[in-house]
């Protein structure tokens, strides 16, 4: 990975970093705040710029192509395209990295994905982190003619192909069971060398193995704190057994946060209070081997969210590595 990436993410060399999934771009009933359905592109820009100002390591955007009626009430149908969204936000930010969390890369030919994300890396000046996952909505696969039952094997091959297609060669060569390409040039090439980092999402046994063997990082999904040490240990053992020497960047999704006392019902699991209390709790992630935490703030408006981000960056973040 390039030196700028390693300066932040090389395990053991840096601080416990923090990033966030963007609001508005995904509006599942499981996590969207009440103000988000009335929000739009201007709110996304404001939040991305706040992340840029307040030390967030990345902003993230998820991918769903189409939501079936059976899931629409719970998931909603609002899922912004990650490439378009992150490219838009790249133009209005300077430092923060751009993470697809996650791109369902098995739905597309790897050369299509490589073209999109190499362009994003070039447009952003080398700020892409490509987060990938297997996906879970069968109807999306059916509509695109992709075998849902074999999606894990497809993702494994796509990740291998992307490592080549996003590498330094203008005319990459790859020969797999499903995808083969040679003699086909793609430019612009990514800025990051030898390629942009690939973080693997998911907490199933297959996803953890994929992250261990193929990923530069791991993005767990749904693991509570008590479950993470065992998962991290498993990932490290699998990585060592596969002969992968470079340590993986290990992530965690923290509990919902509110810096200070909310004065309103913010949810039983929300971690709130003084900055010292929040930082002390979050430092437990670093102690178990986590390198970056994804934070989410409870909020009733865009302004409250950006105020929370500012408070976290100025008052909590400096205490994360005490």
PDB file of C-alpha atoms in Angstrom:
ATOM      1  CA  UNK A   1       0.000   0.000   0.000  1.00  0.00           C
ATOM      2  CA  UNK A   2       1.089   3.587  -0.495  1.00  0.00           C
ATOM      3  CA  UNK A   3       2.899   5.524   2.252  1.00  0.00           C
ATOM      4  CA  UNK A   4      -0.062   7.784   3.054  1.00  0.00           C
ATOM      5  CA  UNK A   5      -2.272   4.751   3.700  1.00  0.00           C
ATOM      6  CA  UNK A   6       0.373   3.032   5.811  1.00  0.00           C
ATOM      7  CA  UNK A   7       0.929   6.132   7.916  1.00  0.00           C
ATOM      8  CA  UNK A   8      -2.638   5.857   9.225  1.00  0.00           C
ATOM      9  CA  UNK A   9      -3.477   2.178   8.949  1.00  0.00           C
ATOM     10  CA  UNK A  10      -0.315   0.112   9.424  1.00  0.00           C
ATOM     11  CA  UNK A  11      -1.185  -1.939  12.530  1.00  0.00           C
ATOM     12  CA  UNK A  12       0.965  -1.026  15.508  1.00  0.00           C
ATOM     13  CA  UNK A  13       2.214   2.176  13.931  1.00  0.00           C
ATOM     14  CA  UNK A  14      -0.682   4.582  14.363  1.00  0.00           C
ATOM     15  CA  UNK A  15      -3.574   5.643  16.511  1.00  0.00           C
ATOM     16  CA  UNK A  16      -7.006   4.119  16.878  1.00  0.00           C
ATOM     17  CA  UNK A  17      -8.626   5.785  13.894  1.00  0.00           C
ATOM     18  CA  UNK A  18     -12.314   6.573  13.473  1.00  0.00           C
ATOM     19  CA  UNK A  19     -14.595   6.837  10.462  1.00  0.00           C
ATOM     20  CA  UNK A  20     -18.311   6.843   9.775  1.00  0.00           C
ATOM     21  CA  UNK A  21     -21.018   5.555   7.466  1.00  0.00           C
ATOM     22  CA  UNK A  22     -22.697   8.563   5.897  1.00  0.00           C
ATOM     23  CA  UNK A  23     -26.305   9.399   6.742  1.00  0.00           C
ATOM     24  CA  UNK A  24     -28.957   9.977   4.063  1.00  0.00           C
ATOM     25  CA  UNK A  25     -27.342   7.654   1.473  1.00  0.00           C
ATOM     26  CA  UNK A  26     -28.821   4.550   3.134  1.00  0.00           C
ATOM     27  CA  UNK A  27     -32.106   4.796   4.980  1.00  0.00           C
ATOM     28  CA  UNK A  28     -32.804   1.406   6.481  1.00  0.00           C
ATOM     29  CA  UNK A  29     -35.272   1.533   9.377  1.00  0.00           C
ATOM     30  CA  UNK A  30     -32.617  -0.246  11.438  1.00  0.00           C
ATOM     31  CA  UNK A  31     -30.388   2.820  11.681  1.00  0.00           C
ATOM     32  CA  UNK A  32     -31.658   5.917   9.826  1.00  0.00           C
ATOM     33  CA  UNK A  33     -32.536   8.925  11.980  1.00  0.00           C
ATOM     34  CA  UNK A  34     -35.893  10.641  11.691  1.00  0.00           C
ATOM     35  CA  UNK A  35     -34.541  13.685   9.841  1.00  0.00           C
ATOM     36  CA  UNK A  36     -32.882  11.716   7.027  1.00  0.00           C
ATOM     37  CA  UNK A  37     -35.902  11.068   4.737  1.00  0.00           C
ATOM     38  CA  UNK A  38     -36.242  14.827   4.227  1.00  0.00           C
ATOM     39  CA  UNK A  39     -32.532  15.338   3.609  1.00  0.00           C
ATOM     40  CA  UNK A  40     -30.598  15.347   0.338  1.00  0.00           C
ATOM     41  CA  UNK A  41     -27.294  16.008  -1.441  1.00  0.00           C
ATOM     42  CA  UNK A  42     -26.599  19.256   0.404  1.00  0.00           C
ATOM     43  CA  UNK A  43     -26.786  17.445   3.719  1.00  0.00           C
ATOM     44  CA  UNK A  44     -24.410  14.745   2.475  1.00  0.00           C
ATOM     45  CA  UNK A  45     -21.920  17.416   1.432  1.00  0.00           C
ATOM     46  CA  UNK A  46     -22.161  19.169   4.816  1.00  0.00           C
ATOM     47  CA  UNK A  47     -21.563  15.927   6.721  1.00  0.00           C
ATOM     48  CA  UNK A  48     -18.667  14.892   4.472  1.00  0.00           C
ATOM     49  CA  UNK A  49     -17.013  18.271   4.926  1.00  0.00           C
ATOM     50  CA  UNK A  50     -17.495  18.032   8.689  1.00  0.00           C
ATOM     51  CA  UNK A  51     -15.767  14.638   8.620  1.00  0.00           C
ATOM     52  CA  UNK A  52     -12.921  16.197   6.631  1.00  0.00           C
ATOM     53  CA  UNK A  53     -12.520  18.986   9.206  1.00  0.00           C
ATOM     54  CA  UNK A  54     -12.773  16.888  12.348  1.00  0.00           C
ATOM     55  CA  UNK A  55     -10.245  14.142  11.738  1.00  0.00           C
ATOM     56  CA  UNK A  56     -12.431  11.319  10.498  1.00  0.00           C
ATOM     57  CA  UNK A  57     -10.325   8.780   8.630  1.00  0.00           C
ATOM     58  CA  UNK A  58     -13.063   7.850   6.164  1.00  0.00           C
ATOM     59  CA  UNK A  59     -16.644   8.360   5.095  1.00  0.00           C
ATOM     60  CA  UNK A  60     -18.517   5.329   3.805  1.00  0.00           C
ATOM     61  CA  UNK A  61     -21.363   4.550   1.411  1.00  0.00           C
ATOM     62  CA  UNK A  62     -23.099   1.188   1.004  1.00  0.00           C
ATOM     63  CA  UNK A  63     -24.474  -0.552  -2.098  1.00  0.00           C
ATOM     64  CA  UNK A  64     -27.832  -2.034  -2.946  1.00  0.00           C
ATOM     65  CA  UNK A  65     -29.048  -1.958  -6.531  1.00  0.00           C
ATOM     66  CA  UNK A  66     -32.757  -2.699  -5.998  1.00  0.00           C
ATOM     67  CA  UNK A  67     -34.781  -3.667  -2.933  1.00  0.00           C
ATOM     68  CA  UNK A  68     -37.653  -6.179  -3.278  1.00  0.00           C
ATOM     69  CA  UNK A  69     -41.075  -5.339  -1.898  1.00  0.00           C
ATOM     70  CA  UNK A  70     -40.775  -7.933   0.854  1.00  0.00           C
ATOM     71  CA  UNK A  71     -37.833  -5.991   2.365  1.00  0.00           C
ATOM     72  CA  UNK A  72     -38.747  -2.437   1.412  1.00  0.00           C
ATOM     73  CA  UNK A  73     -40.479  -1.522   4.669  1.00  0.00           C
ATOM     74  CA  UNK A  74     -37.503  -2.509   6.795  1.00  0.00           C
ATOM     75  CA  UNK A  75     -34.655  -1.593   4.435  1.00  0.00           C
ATOM     76  CA  UNK A  76     -36.326   1.223   2.459  1.00  0.00           C
ATOM     77  CA  UNK A  77     -35.461   1.663  -1.206  1.00  0.00           C
ATOM     78  CA  UNK A  78     -33.120   4.613  -0.590  1.00  0.00           C
ATOM     79  CA  UNK A  79     -29.589   3.422  -1.284  1.00  0.00           C
ATOM     80  CA  UNK A  80     -27.367   5.881  -3.140  1.00  0.00           C
ATOM     81  CA  UNK A  81     -24.869   4.465  -5.607  1.00  0.00           C
ATOM     82  CA  UNK A  82     -21.476   4.389  -3.851  1.00  0.00           C
ATOM     83  CA  UNK A  83     -19.300   5.320  -6.823  1.00  0.00           C
ATOM     84  CA  UNK A  84     -21.434   8.301  -7.825  1.00  0.00           C
ATOM     85  CA  UNK A  85     -21.843   9.448  -4.217  1.00  0.00           C
ATOM     86  CA  UNK A  86     -18.201   9.133  -3.205  1.00  0.00           C
ATOM     87  CA  UNK A  87     -17.028  10.792  -6.426  1.00  0.00           C
ATOM     88  CA  UNK A  88     -19.362  13.724  -5.739  1.00  0.00           C
ATOM     89  CA  UNK A  89     -18.019  14.031  -2.204  1.00  0.00           C
ATOM     90  CA  UNK A  90     -14.413  13.672  -3.347  1.00  0.00           C
ATOM     91  CA  UNK A  91     -14.814  16.996  -5.152  1.00  0.00           C
ATOM     92  CA  UNK A  92     -15.841  18.838  -1.970  1.00  0.00           C
ATOM     93  CA  UNK A  93     -13.363  17.273   0.486  1.00  0.00           C
ATOM     94  CA  UNK A  94      -9.587  17.211   0.666  1.00  0.00           C
ATOM     95  CA  UNK A  95      -8.301  14.647   3.154  1.00  0.00           C
ATOM     96  CA  UNK A  96     -10.900  12.126   4.285  1.00  0.00           C
ATOM     97  CA  UNK A  97     -10.762   8.700   2.643  1.00  0.00           C
ATOM     98  CA  UNK A  98     -13.658   7.270   0.645  1.00  0.00           C
ATOM     99  CA  UNK A  99     -14.844   3.779   1.609  1.00  0.00           C
ATOM    100  CA  UNK A 100     -17.402   1.565  -0.098  1.00  0.00           C
ATOM    101  CA  UNK A 101     -18.925  -0.255   2.862  1.00  0.00           C
ATOM    102  CA  UNK A 102     -19.651  -2.427   1.112  1.00  0.00           C
ATOM    103  CA  UNK A 103     -19.676  -2.832  -2.642  1.00  0.00           C
ATOM    104  CA  UNK A 104     -21.400  -6.061  -3.733  1.00  0.00           C
ATOM    105  CA  UNK A 105     -18.697  -6.818  -6.259  1.00  0.00           C
ATOM    106  CA  UNK A 106     -20.027 -10.217  -7.280  1.00  0.00           C
ATOM    107  CA  UNK A 107     -22.870  -8.519  -9.174  1.00  0.00           C
ATOM    108  CA  UNK A 108     -20.531  -7.073 -11.823  1.00  0.00           C
ATOM    109  CA  UNK A 109     -17.664  -8.126 -14.020  1.00  0.00           C
ATOM    110  CA  UNK A 110     -14.410  -7.223 -12.229  1.00  0.00           C
ATOM    111  CA  UNK A 111     -13.277  -5.036 -15.143  1.00  0.00           C
ATOM    112  CA  UNK A 112     -16.394  -2.905 -14.696  1.00  0.00           C
ATOM    113  CA  UNK A 113     -15.732  -2.525 -10.976  1.00  0.00           C
ATOM    114  CA  UNK A 114     -12.042  -1.823 -11.615  1.00  0.00           C
ATOM    115  CA  UNK A 115     -12.885   0.917 -14.128  1.00  0.00           C
ATOM    116  CA  UNK A 116     -15.296   2.606 -11.710  1.00  0.00           C
ATOM    117  CA  UNK A 117     -13.115   2.500  -8.634  1.00  0.00           C
ATOM    118  CA  UNK A 118      -9.812   3.232 -10.392  1.00  0.00           C
ATOM    119  CA  UNK A 119     -11.456   6.365 -11.746  1.00  0.00           C
ATOM    120  CA  UNK A 120     -12.682   7.260  -8.254  1.00  0.00           C
ATOM    121  CA  UNK A 121      -9.195   6.809  -6.849  1.00  0.00           C
ATOM    122  CA  UNK A 122      -7.778   9.037  -9.596  1.00  0.00           C
ATOM    123  CA  UNK A 123     -10.429  11.736  -9.164  1.00  0.00           C
ATOM    124  CA  UNK A 124      -9.948  11.800  -5.387  1.00  0.00           C
ATOM    125  CA  UNK A 125      -6.175  11.969  -5.466  1.00  0.00           C
ATOM    126  CA  UNK A 126      -5.710   8.455  -4.092  1.00  0.00           C
ATOM    127  CA  UNK A 127      -8.274   8.327  -1.277  1.00  0.00           C
ATOM    128  CA  UNK A 128     -10.209   5.158  -2.141  1.00  0.00           C
ATOM    129  CA  UNK A 129     -10.635   2.195   0.188  1.00  0.00           C
ATOM    130  CA  UNK A 130     -12.551  -0.520  -1.644  1.00  0.00           C
ATOM    131  CA  UNK A 131     -14.757  -2.367   0.827  1.00  0.00           C
ATOM    132  CA  UNK A 132     -16.311  -5.506  -0.639  1.00  0.00           C
ATOM    133  CA  UNK A 133     -18.956  -7.970   0.467  1.00  0.00           C
ATOM    134  CA  UNK A 134     -20.952 -10.951  -0.757  1.00  0.00           C
ATOM    135  CA  UNK A 135     -24.421  -9.399  -0.528  1.00  0.00           C
ATOM    136  CA  UNK A 136     -27.575 -10.880   0.997  1.00  0.00           C
ATOM    137  CA  UNK A 137     -30.607  -9.871  -1.114  1.00  0.00           C
ATOM    138  CA  UNK A 138     -31.424 -12.781  -3.415  1.00  0.00           C
ATOM    139  CA  UNK A 139     -33.650 -10.765  -5.747  1.00  0.00           C
ATOM    140  CA  UNK A 140     -30.783  -8.448  -6.707  1.00  0.00           C
ATOM    141  CA  UNK A 141     -28.781 -11.448  -7.888  1.00  0.00           C
ATOM    142  CA  UNK A 142     -31.736 -13.003  -9.683  1.00  0.00           C
ATOM    143  CA  UNK A 143     -32.485  -9.764 -11.555  1.00  0.00           C
ATOM    144  CA  UNK A 144     -28.888  -9.528 -12.790  1.00  0.00           C
ATOM    145  CA  UNK A 145     -28.550 -13.209 -13.641  1.00  0.00           C
ATOM    146  CA  UNK A 146     -25.984 -13.988 -10.942  1.00  0.00           C
ATOM    147  CA  UNK A 147     -26.112 -17.256  -8.973  1.00  0.00           C
ATOM    148  CA  UNK A 148     -27.043 -16.271  -5.407  1.00  0.00           C
ATOM    149  CA  UNK A 149     -26.108 -19.653  -3.920  1.00  0.00           C
ATOM    150  CA  UNK A 150     -22.569 -19.470  -5.300  1.00  0.00           C
ATOM    151  CA  UNK A 151     -21.975 -15.801  -4.509  1.00  0.00           C
ATOM    152  CA  UNK A 152     -19.219 -16.559  -2.005  1.00  0.00           C
ATOM    153  CA  UNK A 153     -17.055 -18.347  -4.560  1.00  0.00           C
ATOM    154  CA  UNK A 154     -17.779 -15.590  -7.074  1.00  0.00           C
ATOM    155  CA  UNK A 155     -16.670 -12.873  -4.639  1.00  0.00           C
ATOM    156  CA  UNK A 156     -13.456 -14.763  -3.881  1.00  0.00           C
ATOM    157  CA  UNK A 157     -12.578 -14.824  -7.565  1.00  0.00           C
ATOM    158  CA  UNK A 158     -13.637 -11.214  -8.113  1.00  0.00           C
ATOM    159  CA  UNK A 159     -11.377 -10.025  -5.282  1.00  0.00           C
ATOM    160  CA  UNK A 160      -8.458 -11.915  -6.814  1.00  0.00           C
ATOM    161  CA  UNK A 161      -9.249 -10.357 -10.185  1.00  0.00           C
ATOM    162  CA  UNK A 162      -9.571  -6.855  -8.714  1.00  0.00           C
ATOM    163  CA  UNK A 163      -6.159  -7.103  -7.099  1.00  0.00           C
ATOM    164  CA  UNK A 164      -4.764  -7.551 -10.604  1.00  0.00           C
ATOM    165  CA  UNK A 165      -7.074  -5.137 -12.399  1.00  0.00           C
ATOM    166  CA  UNK A 166      -6.414  -2.330  -9.877  1.00  0.00           C
ATOM    167  CA  UNK A 167      -2.669  -2.994  -9.842  1.00  0.00           C
ATOM    168  CA  UNK A 168       0.088  -1.116 -11.639  1.00  0.00           C
ATOM    169  CA  UNK A 169      -0.306  -2.779 -15.040  1.00  0.00           C
ATOM    170  CA  UNK A 170      -2.264  -0.933 -17.718  1.00  0.00           C
ATOM    171  CA  UNK A 171      -2.941  -4.276 -19.441  1.00  0.00           C
ATOM    172  CA  UNK A 172      -3.649  -6.669 -16.539  1.00  0.00           C
ATOM    173  CA  UNK A 173      -3.929 -10.416 -17.027  1.00  0.00           C
ATOM    174  CA  UNK A 174      -6.150 -12.759 -15.062  1.00  0.00           C
ATOM    175  CA  UNK A 175      -7.417 -16.289 -15.646  1.00  0.00           C
ATOM    176  CA  UNK A 176     -10.055 -17.669 -13.313  1.00  0.00           C
ATOM    177  CA  UNK A 177     -12.958 -20.093 -13.402  1.00  0.00           C
ATOM    178  CA  UNK A 178     -15.504 -17.400 -14.295  1.00  0.00           C
ATOM    179  CA  UNK A 179     -13.498 -14.390 -15.442  1.00  0.00           C
ATOM    180  CA  UNK A 180     -10.555 -14.176 -17.807  1.00  0.00           C
ATOM    181  CA  UNK A 181      -8.971 -11.102 -19.326  1.00  0.00           C
ATOM    182  CA  UNK A 182      -5.725 -10.153 -21.055  1.00  0.00           C
ATOM    183  CA  UNK A 183      -4.641  -7.656 -23.650  1.00  0.00           C
ATOM    184  CA  UNK A 184      -7.263  -5.141 -22.470  1.00  0.00           C
ATOM    185  CA  UNK A 185      -5.936  -1.818 -21.226  1.00  0.00           C
ATOM    186  CA  UNK A 186      -7.646   0.383 -18.664  1.00  0.00           C
ATOM    187  CA  UNK A 187      -6.756   3.964 -17.805  1.00  0.00           C
ATOM    188  CA  UNK A 188      -6.722   6.094 -15.796  1.00  0.00           C
ATOM    189  CA  UNK A 189      -4.821   3.918 -13.365  1.00  0.00           C
ATOM    190  CA  UNK A 190      -5.333   4.333  -9.614  1.00  0.00           C
ATOM    191  CA  UNK A 191      -3.133   6.849  -7.829  1.00  0.00           C
ATOM    192  CA  UNK A 192      -2.350   4.446  -4.971  1.00  0.00           C
ATOM    193  CA  UNK A 193       0.438   1.983  -5.587  1.00  0.00           C
ATOM    194  CA  UNK A 194       0.712  -0.904  -5.944  1.00  0.00           C
ATOM    195  CA  UNK A 195      -3.126  -0.680  -5.748  1.00  0.00           C
ATOM    196  CA  UNK A 196      -5.884   0.708  -3.549  1.00  0.00           C
ATOM    197  CA  UNK A 197      -6.525  -1.280  -0.353  1.00  0.00           C
ATOM    198  CA  UNK A 198      -9.328  -3.830  -0.290  1.00  0.00           C
ATOM    199  CA  UNK A 199     -11.224  -4.359   2.963  1.00  0.00           C
ATOM    200  CA  UNK A 200     -13.559  -7.354   3.220  1.00  0.00           C
ATOM    201  CA  UNK A 201     -16.899  -6.985   4.992  1.00  0.00           C
ATOM    202  CA  UNK A 202     -18.947  -9.557   6.858  1.00  0.00           C
ATOM    203  CA  UNK A 203     -18.828 -11.724   9.971  1.00  0.00           C
ATOM    204  CA  UNK A 204     -19.880 -15.144   8.696  1.00  0.00           C
ATOM    205  CA  UNK A 205     -17.197 -17.860   8.748  1.00  0.00           C
ATOM    206  CA  UNK A 206     -16.788 -17.481   4.969  1.00  0.00           C
ATOM    207  CA  UNK A 207     -16.433 -13.694   5.220  1.00  0.00           C
ATOM    208  CA  UNK A 208     -13.845 -13.907   8.011  1.00  0.00           C
ATOM    209  CA  UNK A 209     -11.852 -16.420   5.975  1.00  0.00           C
ATOM    210  CA  UNK A 210     -12.113 -14.166   2.917  1.00  0.00           C
ATOM    211  CA  UNK A 211     -10.826 -11.209   4.922  1.00  0.00           C
ATOM    212  CA  UNK A 212      -8.014 -13.271   6.397  1.00  0.00           C
ATOM    213  CA  UNK A 213      -6.793 -14.790   3.143  1.00  0.00           C
ATOM    214  CA  UNK A 214      -7.586 -12.065   0.598  1.00  0.00           C
ATOM    215  CA  UNK A 215      -8.194  -8.769   2.380  1.00  0.00           C
ATOM    216  CA  UNK A 216      -6.029  -5.875   3.448  1.00  0.00           C
ATOM    217  CA  UNK A 217      -8.592  -5.203   6.162  1.00  0.00           C
ATOM    218  CA  UNK A 218     -11.703  -6.606   7.808  1.00  0.00           C
ATOM    219  CA  UNK A 219     -15.051  -4.829   8.258  1.00  0.00           C
ATOM    220  CA  UNK A 220     -17.124  -6.870  10.721  1.00  0.00           C
ATOM    221  CA  UNK A 221     -20.885  -6.690  10.514  1.00  0.00           C
ATOM    222  CA  UNK A 222     -23.056  -7.109  13.578  1.00  0.00           C
ATOM    223  CA  UNK A 223     -20.455  -8.436  16.027  1.00  0.00           C
ATOM    224  CA  UNK A 224     -20.936  -7.144  19.557  1.00  0.00           C
ATOM    225  CA  UNK A 225     -17.903  -6.268  21.654  1.00  0.00           C
ATOM    226  CA  UNK A 226     -17.823  -9.560  23.527  1.00  0.00           C
ATOM    227  CA  UNK A 227     -17.695 -11.481  20.252  1.00  0.00           C
ATOM    228  CA  UNK A 228     -14.874  -9.547  18.623  1.00  0.00           C
ATOM    229  CA  UNK A 229     -11.806 -11.005  20.401  1.00  0.00           C
ATOM    230  CA  UNK A 230     -12.641 -14.538  19.280  1.00  0.00           C
ATOM    231  CA  UNK A 231     -13.316 -13.349  15.722  1.00  0.00           C
ATOM    232  CA  UNK A 232     -10.057 -11.385  15.623  1.00  0.00           C
ATOM    233  CA  UNK A 233      -8.142 -14.387  16.913  1.00  0.00           C
ATOM    234  CA  UNK A 234      -9.717 -16.603  14.262  1.00  0.00           C
ATOM    235  CA  UNK A 235      -8.869 -14.113  11.502  1.00  0.00           C
ATOM    236  CA  UNK A 236      -5.250 -13.913  12.610  1.00  0.00           C
ATOM    237  CA  UNK A 237      -4.889 -17.694  12.753  1.00  0.00           C
ATOM    238  CA  UNK A 238      -6.376 -18.098   9.278  1.00  0.00           C
ATOM    239  CA  UNK A 239      -4.135 -15.369   7.919  1.00  0.00           C
ATOM    240  CA  UNK A 240      -1.025 -16.946   9.390  1.00  0.00           C
ATOM    241  CA  UNK A 241      -2.022 -20.390   8.102  1.00  0.00           C
ATOM    242  CA  UNK A 242      -2.452 -18.904   4.605  1.00  0.00           C
ATOM    243  CA  UNK A 243       1.043 -17.438   4.766  1.00  0.00           C
ATOM    244  CA  UNK A 244      -0.126 -13.803   4.531  1.00  0.00           C
ATOM    245  CA  UNK A 245       2.530 -11.789   6.331  1.00  0.00           C
ATOM    246  CA  UNK A 246       1.038  -8.280   6.115  1.00  0.00           C
ATOM    247  CA  UNK A 247      -1.248  -7.650   9.120  1.00  0.00           C
ATOM    248  CA  UNK A 248      -4.872  -6.899   8.338  1.00  0.00           C
ATOM    249  CA  UNK A 249      -6.449  -3.601   9.358  1.00  0.00           C
ATOM    250  CA  UNK A 250      -9.177  -4.687  11.770  1.00  0.00           C
ATOM    251  CA  UNK A 251     -12.315  -2.633  12.181  1.00  0.00           C
ATOM    252  CA  UNK A 252     -15.308  -2.548  14.493  1.00  0.00           C
ATOM    253  CA  UNK A 253     -18.692  -0.853  14.445  1.00  0.00           C
ATOM    254  CA  UNK A 254     -19.098   0.943  17.755  1.00  0.00           C
ATOM    255  CA  UNK A 255     -22.332   1.390  19.657  1.00  0.00           C
ATOM    256  CA  UNK A 256     -24.371   4.512  18.832  1.00  0.00           C
ATOM    257  CA  UNK A 257     -22.790   7.575  20.441  1.00  0.00           C
ATOM    258  CA  UNK A 258     -23.842  10.906  21.863  1.00  0.00           C
ATOM    259  CA  UNK A 259     -21.194  13.245  23.251  1.00  0.00           C
ATOM    260  CA  UNK A 260     -22.709  14.811  26.384  1.00  0.00           C
ATOM    261  CA  UNK A 261     -26.153  14.171  27.828  1.00  0.00           C
ATOM    262  CA  UNK A 262     -28.782  14.013  25.062  1.00  0.00           C
ATOM    263  CA  UNK A 263     -31.732  15.254  27.082  1.00  0.00           C
ATOM    264  CA  UNK A 264     -33.982  13.080  24.894  1.00  0.00           C
ATOM    265  CA  UNK A 265     -34.493   9.349  24.453  1.00  0.00           C
ATOM    266  CA  UNK A 266     -31.395   8.333  22.504  1.00  0.00           C
ATOM    267  CA  UNK A 267     -31.756   4.578  22.933  1.00  0.00           C
ATOM    268  CA  UNK A 268     -30.732   2.086  25.581  1.00  0.00           C
ATOM    269  CA  UNK A 269     -27.528   1.010  23.842  1.00  0.00           C
ATOM    270  CA  UNK A 270     -26.310   4.545  23.131  1.00  0.00           C
ATOM    271  CA  UNK A 271     -22.970   5.364  24.728  1.00  0.00           C
ATOM    272  CA  UNK A 272     -23.286   8.920  26.023  1.00  0.00           C
ATOM    273  CA  UNK A 273     -21.819  11.240  28.613  1.00  0.00           C
ATOM    274  CA  UNK A 274     -18.553  13.062  29.145  1.00  0.00           C
ATOM    275  CA  UNK A 275     -15.780  12.718  26.542  1.00  0.00           C
ATOM    276  CA  UNK A 276     -13.596  10.896  29.065  1.00  0.00           C
ATOM    277  CA  UNK A 277     -16.281   8.258  29.637  1.00  0.00           C
ATOM    278  CA  UNK A 278     -16.823   7.694  25.925  1.00  0.00           C
ATOM    279  CA  UNK A 279     -13.103   7.528  25.164  1.00  0.00           C
ATOM    280  CA  UNK A 280     -12.476   5.090  27.999  1.00  0.00           C
ATOM    281  CA  UNK A 281     -15.138   2.788  26.623  1.00  0.00           C
ATOM    282  CA  UNK A 282     -13.912   3.023  23.023  1.00  0.00           C
ATOM    283  CA  UNK A 283     -10.309   2.353  24.037  1.00  0.00           C
ATOM    284  CA  UNK A 284     -11.423  -1.188  24.833  1.00  0.00           C
ATOM    285  CA  UNK A 285     -11.625  -1.778  21.089  1.00  0.00           C
ATOM    286  CA  UNK A 286      -7.962  -0.841  20.671  1.00  0.00           C
ATOM    287  CA  UNK A 287      -7.004  -3.138  23.533  1.00  0.00           C
ATOM    288  CA  UNK A 288      -8.595  -6.123  21.785  1.00  0.00           C
ATOM    289  CA  UNK A 289      -6.696  -5.466  18.536  1.00  0.00           C
ATOM    290  CA  UNK A 290      -9.008  -3.150  16.594  1.00  0.00           C
ATOM    291  CA  UNK A 291      -7.320  -0.476  14.441  1.00  0.00           C
ATOM    292  CA  UNK A 292     -10.327   1.578  13.323  1.00  0.00           C
ATOM    293  CA  UNK A 293     -13.784   2.104  14.746  1.00  0.00           C
ATOM    294  CA  UNK A 294     -16.813   3.103  12.735  1.00  0.00           C
ATOM    295  CA  UNK A 295     -18.880   5.518  14.786  1.00  0.00           C
ATOM    296  CA  UNK A 296     -22.520   6.566  14.464  1.00  0.00           C
ATOM    297  CA  UNK A 297     -24.080   9.462  16.323  1.00  0.00           C
ATOM    298  CA  UNK A 298     -27.672   9.773  17.434  1.00  0.00           C
ATOM    299  CA  UNK A 299     -29.108  13.019  16.108  1.00  0.00           C
ATOM    300  CA  UNK A 300     -32.377  14.851  15.399  1.00  0.00           C
ATOM    301  CA  UNK A 301     -31.067  17.076  12.603  1.00  0.00           C
ATOM    302  CA  UNK A 302     -28.109  17.584  10.314  1.00  0.00           C
ATOM    303  CA  UNK A 303     -26.864  20.403  12.540  1.00  0.00           C
ATOM    304  CA  UNK A 304     -26.995  18.203  15.625  1.00  0.00           C
ATOM    305  CA  UNK A 305     -25.091  15.497  13.765  1.00  0.00           C
ATOM    306  CA  UNK A 306     -22.300  17.831  12.629  1.00  0.00           C
ATOM    307  CA  UNK A 307     -22.113  19.296  16.150  1.00  0.00           C
ATOM    308  CA  UNK A 308     -21.690  15.779  17.506  1.00  0.00           C
ATOM    309  CA  UNK A 309     -18.961  15.093  14.949  1.00  0.00           C
ATOM    310  CA  UNK A 310     -17.151  18.272  15.990  1.00  0.00           C
ATOM    311  CA  UNK A 311     -17.408  17.390  19.680  1.00  0.00           C
ATOM    312  CA  UNK A 312     -16.102  13.893  19.027  1.00  0.00           C
ATOM    313  CA  UNK A 313     -13.178  15.152  16.953  1.00  0.00           C
ATOM    314  CA  UNK A 314     -12.120  17.837  19.436  1.00  0.00           C
ATOM    315  CA  UNK A 315     -12.954  16.259  22.798  1.00  0.00           C
ATOM    316  CA  UNK A 316     -13.068  12.456  22.437  1.00  0.00           C
ATOM    317  CA  UNK A 317     -10.599  11.617  19.663  1.00  0.00           C
ATOM    318  CA  UNK A 318      -7.529  13.059  21.485  1.00  0.00           C
ATOM    319  CA  UNK A 319      -8.254  10.633  24.345  1.00  0.00           C
ATOM    320  CA  UNK A 320      -8.631   7.490  22.257  1.00  0.00           C
ATOM    321  CA  UNK A 321      -4.996   6.440  22.585  1.00  0.00           C
ATOM    322  CA  UNK A 322      -4.244   7.411  26.176  1.00  0.00           C
TER     323      UNK A 322
END
